[in-house]
């Protein structure tokens, strides 16, 4: 209600909004910092959900650390606070992920690169043989429970974020990190990620996901820029980067603006994960960005945006239907059973996306100065702010939700509140709003 309706906001009004959010700790990611169980000191990564009025998510999978979430969080912290504690937290987070990968996952990649392991088949046991994209942030150890680790986007986000920090001269490359990046690129080449049927952003149906290819392509392009800037030799096979860029670009050209066309049974013509290709990755041109935004209109709800239509995760009365652990992970066959629970129109509405749509419209406005882009930037920022919890929320007020879902006939925040990914997305949206209003 603070941002005016039908008129451009002012810098003063935006500052008032930011002051309120700061007063109530809405964007405070520090509550989700993983801490060493012995010393109590932060270890670098963040758990997926921060503590709320009902606890700290201990015992649920949301207490874990995802590479995807952490890398987007790290990038957002760097972007919005490049010379302060945010940047320091960003470097600590990415450094901890790099250490985890070097310590526990490098050998997995070498087995694949050397032809000793095949992880691209349908055998669900092989999914644990891929580099793990979720780990125990408190200890830096692997989580040994079965999980679907075939998530190439998570590897792409790590590569891209680590390279962004190097390009900005905030976290210069080390020999170890260069070696790790080269290994990751060779791994993506070996599994032919451009055709790989991975689990995508949502860790679900095996398919060729455009939203998984985008982060990998963005990382390849950024790494080529870094190599040219610093004069490094590529620490991977001599043609890996060119092959990856050519093959991934060709696949994206075939798929976009869809999310999935292969296999046909899992086809999705609109998925909100694609907004991340527009912002912050900026790996599609404005024409394709416009097509993606047009497709995403079908995902927009009254409160927020569904991930995709016919999404059964957190569908109506989800906890009653699924059981004690609403964050339970599913095999492809189990997903078919879960999908049968959905009544179309009762998809959960997720709070991750409105901030990114706002930020992308901000980028478009900053380039072209079209008033309609500024108006849409403000509209989607207003929607993002309206989704912050109120006093009636059982987890507490002034929190950024993961999603709202139907409990009976009432839309309520789901258990994963506050979600750090949503917090940082909103922080980036406010950052871009400030840049637009300053022009």
Short mmCIF file of C-alpha atoms in Angstrom, two decimals:
data_model
loop_
_atom_site.label_atom_id
_atom_site.label_comp_id
_atom_site.label_asym_id
_atom_site.label_seq_id
_atom_site.Cartn_x
_atom_site.Cartn_y
_atom_site.Cartn_z
CA UNK A 1 0.00 0.00 0.00
CA UNK A 2 3.04 2.27 0.38
CA UNK A 3 3.83 2.24 -3.33
CA UNK A 4 1.28 4.38 -5.20
CA UNK A 5 -1.24 2.74 -7.49
CA UNK A 6 -1.33 3.99 -11.08
CA UNK A 7 1.54 6.45 -10.62
CA UNK A 8 5.29 6.12 -10.63
CA UNK A 9 6.86 5.62 -7.23
CA UNK A 10 9.44 8.07 -5.99
CA UNK A 11 12.84 7.35 -4.51
CA UNK A 12 11.50 8.60 -1.17
CA UNK A 13 8.61 6.11 -1.23
CA UNK A 14 10.96 3.29 -2.12
CA UNK A 15 13.25 4.28 0.75
CA UNK A 16 10.25 4.17 3.10
CA UNK A 17 9.46 0.63 1.97
CA UNK A 18 13.07 -0.47 2.43
CA UNK A 19 13.19 1.09 5.91
CA UNK A 20 10.08 -0.84 6.96
CA UNK A 21 11.48 -4.11 5.66
CA UNK A 22 14.75 -3.49 7.48
CA UNK A 23 12.92 -2.62 10.70
CA UNK A 24 11.08 -5.94 10.62
CA UNK A 25 14.00 -8.05 9.40
CA UNK A 26 12.12 -9.19 6.31
CA UNK A 27 15.22 -9.46 4.14
CA UNK A 28 17.60 -10.62 6.87
CA UNK A 29 19.17 -13.78 5.45
CA UNK A 30 21.52 -14.21 8.39
CA UNK A 31 18.93 -16.25 10.32
CA UNK A 32 19.48 -19.02 7.76
CA UNK A 33 23.28 -19.11 8.02
CA UNK A 34 24.49 -22.63 8.68
CA UNK A 35 26.59 -22.85 11.84
CA UNK A 36 29.25 -25.26 12.97
CA UNK A 37 27.63 -27.50 15.63
CA UNK A 38 30.75 -27.29 17.81
CA UNK A 39 31.77 -23.63 17.57
CA UNK A 40 28.46 -22.02 16.63
CA UNK A 41 30.25 -20.00 13.95
CA UNK A 42 28.81 -19.61 10.41
CA UNK A 43 30.22 -22.11 7.93
CA UNK A 44 29.35 -20.13 4.77
CA UNK A 45 26.25 -21.74 3.24
CA UNK A 46 22.60 -21.04 4.01
CA UNK A 47 19.83 -23.51 4.77
CA UNK A 48 16.90 -23.24 2.38
CA UNK A 49 14.52 -21.83 5.01
CA UNK A 50 15.33 -19.49 7.86
CA UNK A 51 14.01 -19.82 11.39
CA UNK A 52 10.44 -18.66 12.01
CA UNK A 53 8.06 -18.45 14.97
CA UNK A 54 7.64 -22.25 14.95
CA UNK A 55 11.31 -23.24 14.77
CA UNK A 56 14.30 -23.58 12.46
CA UNK A 57 13.15 -26.44 10.16
CA UNK A 58 15.47 -28.95 11.84
CA UNK A 59 14.49 -32.45 10.73
CA UNK A 60 12.99 -31.36 7.41
CA UNK A 61 14.87 -31.33 4.13
CA UNK A 62 14.59 -27.52 4.10
CA UNK A 63 17.34 -27.48 6.75
CA UNK A 64 19.75 -28.62 4.00
CA UNK A 65 21.87 -26.46 1.70
CA UNK A 66 21.09 -26.51 -2.02
CA UNK A 67 23.71 -25.36 -4.49
CA UNK A 68 21.06 -23.65 -6.63
CA UNK A 69 19.53 -21.62 -3.79
CA UNK A 70 22.89 -20.77 -2.28
CA UNK A 71 24.41 -19.56 -5.53
CA UNK A 72 21.45 -17.29 -6.30
CA UNK A 73 21.56 -16.05 -2.70
CA UNK A 74 25.31 -15.44 -2.97
CA UNK A 75 24.91 -13.53 -6.23
CA UNK A 76 22.10 -11.40 -4.77
CA UNK A 77 24.12 -10.58 -1.66
CA UNK A 78 27.05 -9.48 -3.82
CA UNK A 79 24.83 -7.49 -6.20
CA UNK A 80 22.96 -5.58 -3.51
CA UNK A 81 25.91 -5.01 -1.16
CA UNK A 82 29.10 -5.21 -3.26
CA UNK A 83 31.31 -3.41 -0.76
CA UNK A 84 29.83 -4.60 2.52
CA UNK A 85 28.93 -7.63 4.60
CA UNK A 86 26.71 -8.96 1.82
CA UNK A 87 29.70 -9.44 -0.45
CA UNK A 88 31.69 -11.05 2.36
CA UNK A 89 28.83 -13.49 3.02
CA UNK A 90 28.64 -14.17 -0.71
CA UNK A 91 32.32 -15.09 -0.90
CA UNK A 92 32.07 -17.27 2.21
CA UNK A 93 29.09 -19.11 0.72
CA UNK A 94 30.69 -19.76 -2.66
CA UNK A 95 33.98 -20.68 -1.03
CA UNK A 96 32.23 -23.28 1.13
CA UNK A 97 30.48 -24.80 -1.90
CA UNK A 98 33.76 -24.97 -3.80
CA UNK A 99 35.38 -26.76 -0.85
CA UNK A 100 32.48 -29.23 -0.70
CA UNK A 101 32.74 -29.96 -4.41
CA UNK A 102 36.53 -30.33 -4.35
CA UNK A 103 36.45 -32.55 -1.28
CA UNK A 104 33.50 -34.80 -2.01
CA UNK A 105 32.38 -34.49 -5.63
CA UNK A 106 35.48 -34.13 -7.81
CA UNK A 107 36.12 -37.86 -7.80
CA UNK A 108 32.54 -38.49 -8.94
CA UNK A 109 33.06 -36.21 -11.91
CA UNK A 110 36.39 -37.82 -12.78
CA UNK A 111 34.78 -41.27 -12.88
CA UNK A 112 32.25 -39.95 -15.38
CA UNK A 113 34.78 -37.97 -17.44
CA UNK A 114 37.07 -41.01 -17.59
CA UNK A 115 34.27 -43.27 -18.79
CA UNK A 116 34.14 -45.39 -15.63
CA UNK A 117 30.60 -44.35 -14.63
CA UNK A 118 27.50 -43.75 -16.74
CA UNK A 119 25.05 -41.45 -14.96
CA UNK A 120 22.77 -40.58 -17.88
CA UNK A 121 20.51 -43.63 -17.85
CA UNK A 122 17.13 -44.18 -16.21
CA UNK A 123 18.52 -46.08 -13.21
CA UNK A 124 17.53 -43.98 -10.20
CA UNK A 125 20.45 -45.39 -8.20
CA UNK A 126 22.85 -43.62 -10.59
CA UNK A 127 21.42 -40.24 -9.59
CA UNK A 128 23.49 -40.48 -6.40
CA UNK A 129 26.62 -40.95 -8.53
CA UNK A 130 26.27 -37.45 -9.95
CA UNK A 131 27.83 -34.43 -8.21
CA UNK A 132 25.63 -33.79 -5.20
CA UNK A 133 23.66 -30.55 -5.47
CA UNK A 134 22.49 -30.59 -1.84
CA UNK A 135 24.67 -31.06 1.23
CA UNK A 136 24.86 -30.54 4.98
CA UNK A 137 25.84 -26.92 5.35
CA UNK A 138 26.72 -27.19 9.05
CA UNK A 139 29.49 -29.73 8.45
CA UNK A 140 30.27 -29.46 4.73
CA UNK A 141 29.55 -33.18 4.37
CA UNK A 142 27.43 -35.10 1.91
CA UNK A 143 23.90 -36.07 2.87
CA UNK A 144 23.95 -39.81 2.28
CA UNK A 145 20.16 -40.23 1.96
CA UNK A 146 18.96 -40.97 -1.59
CA UNK A 147 18.31 -37.80 -3.55
CA UNK A 148 17.80 -36.82 -7.17
CA UNK A 149 21.12 -35.09 -7.88
CA UNK A 150 20.72 -34.91 -11.67
CA UNK A 151 20.34 -31.14 -11.64
CA UNK A 152 22.63 -29.50 -14.16
CA UNK A 153 21.22 -26.03 -13.51
CA UNK A 154 22.64 -26.13 -9.97
CA UNK A 155 26.13 -26.77 -11.34
CA UNK A 156 25.63 -23.99 -13.88
CA UNK A 157 24.60 -21.53 -11.18
CA UNK A 158 27.70 -22.34 -9.11
CA UNK A 159 29.97 -21.86 -12.11
CA UNK A 160 28.28 -18.60 -13.12
CA UNK A 161 28.26 -17.07 -9.62
CA UNK A 162 31.88 -18.00 -8.91
CA UNK A 163 32.87 -16.41 -12.23
CA UNK A 164 30.84 -13.24 -11.51
CA UNK A 165 32.75 -12.73 -8.26
CA UNK A 166 36.03 -13.17 -10.13
CA UNK A 167 35.03 -10.79 -12.93
CA UNK A 168 34.09 -8.17 -10.34
CA UNK A 169 37.50 -8.68 -8.69
CA UNK A 170 35.79 -9.53 -5.40
CA UNK A 171 37.03 -13.13 -5.27
CA UNK A 172 40.06 -13.68 -7.50
CA UNK A 173 40.48 -17.13 -8.99
CA UNK A 174 42.76 -19.65 -7.32
CA UNK A 175 44.43 -22.62 -8.95
CA UNK A 176 42.14 -25.02 -7.11
CA UNK A 177 39.01 -23.18 -8.15
CA UNK A 178 40.16 -22.95 -11.77
CA UNK A 179 40.75 -26.70 -11.72
CA UNK A 180 37.26 -27.26 -10.29
CA UNK A 181 35.61 -25.09 -12.92
CA UNK A 182 37.43 -26.86 -15.73
CA UNK A 183 36.37 -30.21 -14.30
CA UNK A 184 32.73 -29.11 -14.10
CA UNK A 185 32.76 -27.97 -17.72
CA UNK A 186 34.32 -31.28 -18.83
CA UNK A 187 31.70 -33.16 -16.81
CA UNK A 188 28.84 -31.23 -18.45
CA UNK A 189 30.39 -31.97 -21.82
CA UNK A 190 30.80 -35.69 -21.04
CA UNK A 191 27.15 -36.17 -20.01
CA UNK A 192 26.10 -34.10 -23.06
CA UNK A 193 24.11 -31.77 -20.85
CA UNK A 194 22.47 -30.22 -23.93
CA UNK A 195 20.51 -33.48 -24.42
CA UNK A 196 20.53 -34.73 -20.82
CA UNK A 197 17.18 -35.51 -19.18
CA UNK A 198 17.74 -33.93 -15.79
CA UNK A 199 15.34 -32.99 -12.98
CA UNK A 200 15.36 -29.24 -13.60
CA UNK A 201 14.87 -26.41 -11.11
CA UNK A 202 12.03 -28.27 -9.41
CA UNK A 203 13.80 -31.61 -9.00
CA UNK A 204 10.97 -33.47 -10.68
CA UNK A 205 10.19 -35.03 -14.04
CA UNK A 206 13.18 -36.22 -16.08
CA UNK A 207 13.31 -34.01 -19.17
CA UNK A 208 15.45 -31.70 -21.30
CA UNK A 209 14.85 -28.46 -19.36
CA UNK A 210 15.57 -25.07 -20.91
CA UNK A 211 15.93 -23.68 -17.38
CA UNK A 212 18.78 -26.15 -16.77
CA UNK A 213 20.54 -25.29 -20.01
CA UNK A 214 20.41 -21.53 -19.44
CA UNK A 215 22.66 -21.39 -16.36
CA UNK A 216 25.19 -23.68 -18.03
CA UNK A 217 25.32 -21.49 -21.14
CA UNK A 218 25.62 -18.34 -19.05
CA UNK A 219 28.53 -19.92 -17.19
CA UNK A 220 30.34 -20.89 -20.40
CA UNK A 221 30.02 -17.37 -21.82
CA UNK A 222 31.13 -15.75 -18.56
CA UNK A 223 34.12 -18.08 -18.28
CA UNK A 224 35.27 -17.22 -21.79
CA UNK A 225 35.13 -13.55 -20.78
CA UNK A 226 37.17 -14.26 -17.65
CA UNK A 227 39.78 -16.27 -19.57
CA UNK A 228 40.21 -13.44 -22.06
CA UNK A 229 40.40 -10.82 -19.32
CA UNK A 230 42.98 -12.64 -17.21
CA UNK A 231 44.86 -14.47 -19.96
CA UNK A 232 44.22 -17.88 -18.40
CA UNK A 233 44.46 -21.13 -20.32
CA UNK A 234 41.16 -23.01 -20.20
CA UNK A 235 41.61 -25.68 -17.48
CA UNK A 236 39.58 -28.24 -19.42
CA UNK A 237 39.71 -30.09 -22.72
CA UNK A 238 40.73 -27.70 -25.46
CA UNK A 239 37.35 -27.71 -27.21
CA UNK A 240 34.99 -28.22 -24.25
CA UNK A 241 33.88 -24.60 -23.94
CA UNK A 242 33.18 -24.22 -27.67
CA UNK A 243 31.30 -27.51 -27.83
CA UNK A 244 29.22 -26.59 -24.81
CA UNK A 245 28.38 -23.13 -26.15
CA UNK A 246 27.44 -24.42 -29.61
CA UNK A 247 25.43 -27.43 -28.45
CA UNK A 248 23.58 -25.71 -25.59
CA UNK A 249 22.75 -22.69 -27.77
CA UNK A 250 21.32 -25.01 -30.42
CA UNK A 251 19.19 -26.86 -27.89
CA UNK A 252 17.86 -23.63 -26.39
CA UNK A 253 17.02 -22.32 -29.84
CA UNK A 254 14.95 -25.43 -30.40
CA UNK A 255 13.19 -25.41 -27.00
CA UNK A 256 12.57 -21.78 -26.02
CA UNK A 257 10.24 -20.15 -25.15
CA UNK A 258 9.03 -23.55 -23.95
CA UNK A 259 10.55 -25.13 -20.87
CA UNK A 260 10.29 -28.75 -22.07
CA UNK A 261 9.52 -30.33 -25.42
CA UNK A 262 11.35 -33.63 -24.84
CA UNK A 263 9.96 -36.03 -23.80
CA UNK A 264 6.51 -35.06 -25.04
CA UNK A 265 4.80 -36.57 -21.98
CA UNK A 266 6.52 -33.97 -19.79
CA UNK A 267 6.14 -31.02 -22.19
CA UNK A 268 5.74 -27.56 -20.60
CA UNK A 269 5.07 -24.50 -22.70
CA UNK A 270 5.39 -22.17 -19.69
CA UNK A 271 7.48 -22.51 -16.55
CA UNK A 272 8.33 -19.68 -14.19
CA UNK A 273 11.89 -21.00 -13.83
CA UNK A 274 12.56 -19.45 -17.23
CA UNK A 275 12.46 -15.94 -15.74
CA UNK A 276 15.94 -16.63 -14.33
CA UNK A 277 17.29 -16.87 -17.88
CA UNK A 278 16.08 -13.27 -18.30
CA UNK A 279 17.27 -12.10 -14.88
CA UNK A 280 19.80 -12.35 -13.39
CA UNK A 281 21.51 -14.60 -15.98
CA UNK A 282 20.66 -12.36 -18.97
CA UNK A 283 21.36 -15.28 -21.28
CA UNK A 284 18.46 -14.61 -23.70
CA UNK A 285 18.00 -11.57 -25.93
CA UNK A 286 15.15 -9.09 -25.43
CA UNK A 287 13.01 -10.69 -28.13
CA UNK A 288 13.14 -14.10 -26.46
CA UNK A 289 12.73 -12.47 -23.06
CA UNK A 290 9.48 -10.93 -24.31
CA UNK A 291 8.25 -14.31 -25.52
CA UNK A 292 9.03 -15.87 -22.14
CA UNK A 293 7.15 -13.09 -20.33
CA UNK A 294 4.16 -13.62 -22.61
CA UNK A 295 4.12 -17.34 -21.84
CA UNK A 296 4.38 -16.67 -18.10
CA UNK A 297 1.09 -14.78 -18.11
CA UNK A 298 -0.58 -18.18 -17.81
CA UNK A 299 1.28 -18.77 -14.52
CA UNK A 300 0.19 -15.53 -12.81
CA UNK A 301 -2.25 -15.94 -9.92
CA UNK A 302 -4.01 -13.51 -7.59
CA UNK A 303 -1.27 -13.80 -4.95
CA UNK A 304 1.86 -14.92 -6.77
CA UNK A 305 2.80 -17.26 -9.64
CA UNK A 306 2.59 -21.01 -10.01
CA UNK A 307 5.76 -22.81 -11.05
CA UNK A 308 3.86 -24.28 -14.00
CA UNK A 309 0.28 -25.30 -14.63
CA UNK A 310 -0.61 -28.82 -13.43
CA UNK A 311 2.06 -28.56 -10.71
CA UNK A 312 1.02 -30.87 -7.87
CA UNK A 313 3.64 -29.82 -5.32
CA UNK A 314 1.84 -28.07 -2.45
CA UNK A 315 -1.53 -28.57 -4.14
CA UNK A 316 -4.69 -28.23 -2.05
CA UNK A 317 -4.46 -29.86 1.41
CA UNK A 318 -0.99 -31.08 0.51
CA UNK A 319 0.14 -32.08 3.99
CA UNK A 320 -3.00 -34.13 4.55
CA UNK A 321 -2.43 -35.99 1.29
CA UNK A 322 1.35 -36.46 1.45
CA UNK A 323 2.01 -37.08 5.15
CA UNK A 324 4.35 -35.87 7.84
CA UNK A 325 7.16 -34.59 5.60
CA UNK A 326 5.80 -32.19 2.98
CA UNK A 327 9.35 -31.78 1.65
CA UNK A 328 9.56 -35.50 0.72
CA UNK A 329 11.48 -36.20 -2.48
CA UNK A 330 9.91 -38.23 -5.30
CA UNK A 331 11.02 -40.65 -7.99
CA UNK A 332 9.53 -40.30 -11.48
CA UNK A 333 6.96 -43.00 -10.73
CA UNK A 334 6.00 -41.44 -7.40
CA UNK A 335 5.55 -38.10 -9.16
CA UNK A 336 2.87 -39.62 -11.38
CA UNK A 337 0.94 -40.64 -8.25
CA UNK A 338 1.36 -37.17 -6.73
CA UNK A 339 0.27 -35.45 -9.93
CA UNK A 340 -3.00 -37.37 -9.79
CA UNK A 341 -3.87 -35.45 -6.60
CA UNK A 342 -4.09 -32.09 -8.36
CA UNK A 343 -7.28 -30.34 -9.36
CA UNK A 344 -6.39 -27.81 -12.10
CA UNK A 345 -6.47 -24.26 -10.74
CA UNK A 346 -5.38 -25.36 -7.27
CA UNK A 347 -1.64 -25.11 -7.95
CA UNK A 348 0.42 -23.43 -5.23
CA UNK A 349 1.37 -19.81 -5.93
CA UNK A 350 5.09 -19.24 -5.44
CA UNK A 351 6.71 -16.01 -4.27
CA UNK A 352 10.06 -16.47 -6.06
CA UNK A 353 9.03 -15.12 -9.42
CA UNK A 354 7.23 -11.77 -9.13
CA UNK A 355 10.45 -10.14 -7.84
CA UNK A 356 12.44 -11.49 -10.80
CA UNK A 357 9.80 -10.37 -13.31
CA UNK A 358 9.96 -6.92 -11.69
CA UNK A 359 13.76 -6.88 -11.85
CA UNK A 360 13.75 -7.91 -15.51
CA UNK A 361 11.28 -5.18 -16.44
CA UNK A 362 13.64 -2.86 -14.57
CA UNK A 363 16.53 -3.93 -16.79
CA UNK A 364 14.37 -3.33 -19.85
CA UNK A 365 13.38 0.12 -18.60
CA UNK A 366 16.96 1.07 -17.81
CA UNK A 367 17.92 0.19 -21.40
CA UNK A 368 15.00 1.59 -23.36
CA UNK A 369 13.34 4.11 -21.00
CA UNK A 370 9.86 2.91 -22.00
CA UNK A 371 7.30 4.05 -19.38
CA UNK A 372 5.33 0.80 -19.71
CA UNK A 373 8.37 -1.18 -18.55
CA UNK A 374 8.69 1.02 -15.44
CA UNK A 375 4.98 0.58 -14.72
CA UNK A 376 5.27 -3.20 -14.99
CA UNK A 377 8.41 -3.18 -12.87
CA UNK A 378 6.48 -1.38 -10.15
CA UNK A 379 3.41 -3.62 -10.54
CA UNK A 380 5.35 -6.85 -10.00
CA UNK A 381 7.32 -5.30 -7.13
CA UNK A 382 4.02 -4.32 -5.51
CA UNK A 383 2.76 -7.90 -5.92
CA UNK A 384 5.97 -9.15 -4.29
CA UNK A 385 5.52 -6.84 -1.32
CA UNK A 386 1.85 -7.76 -0.95
CA UNK A 387 2.82 -11.44 -0.56
CA UNK A 388 4.80 -10.74 2.65
CA UNK A 389 3.06 -12.41 5.60
CA UNK A 390 0.77 -10.53 7.98
CA UNK A 391 -0.08 -10.92 11.66
CA UNK A 392 -2.41 -13.85 10.93
CA UNK A 393 0.41 -16.06 9.65
CA UNK A 394 1.26 -18.91 12.03
CA UNK A 395 4.96 -18.55 11.23
CA UNK A 396 5.03 -14.86 12.04
CA UNK A 397 4.51 -11.53 10.22
CA UNK A 398 6.78 -9.73 7.77
CA UNK A 399 8.18 -12.94 6.26
CA UNK A 400 8.96 -13.87 2.65
CA UNK A 401 7.16 -17.12 1.82
CA UNK A 402 8.15 -19.89 -0.50
CA UNK A 403 4.54 -20.29 -1.62
CA UNK A 404 0.88 -19.95 -0.71
CA UNK A 405 -1.27 -23.08 -0.99
CA UNK A 406 -4.90 -23.96 -0.37
CA UNK A 407 -5.63 -25.30 3.09
CA UNK A 408 -9.30 -26.06 2.84
CA UNK A 409 -10.64 -22.96 1.12
CA UNK A 410 -8.00 -20.57 2.44
CA UNK A 411 -4.67 -19.61 0.84
CA UNK A 412 -1.94 -19.88 3.50
CA UNK A 413 1.89 -19.79 3.48
CA UNK A 414 3.49 -23.23 3.25
CA UNK A 415 5.89 -24.62 5.85
CA UNK A 416 9.05 -23.41 4.10
CA UNK A 417 8.62 -19.87 5.42
CA UNK A 418 10.66 -17.71 5.28
CA UNK A 419 12.46 -18.90 2.16
CA UNK A 420 15.88 -17.33 1.73
CA UNK A 421 15.63 -17.59 -2.06
CA UNK A 422 12.51 -15.38 -1.95
CA UNK A 423 14.23 -12.95 0.40
CA UNK A 424 17.16 -12.42 -1.95
CA UNK A 425 14.91 -12.21 -5.02
CA UNK A 426 12.98 -9.40 -3.35
CA UNK A 427 16.24 -7.69 -2.40
CA UNK A 428 17.36 -7.79 -6.04
CA UNK A 429 13.98 -6.44 -7.20
CA UNK A 430 14.28 -3.50 -4.80
CA UNK A 431 17.84 -2.93 -6.02
CA UNK A 432 16.69 -2.70 -9.64
CA UNK A 433 13.77 -0.46 -8.66
CA UNK A 434 16.24 1.92 -7.06
CA UNK A 435 18.35 1.98 -10.21
CA UNK A 436 15.30 2.70 -12.37
CA UNK A 437 14.04 5.54 -10.16
CA UNK A 438 17.51 7.09 -10.08
CA UNK A 439 17.50 7.57 -13.87
#
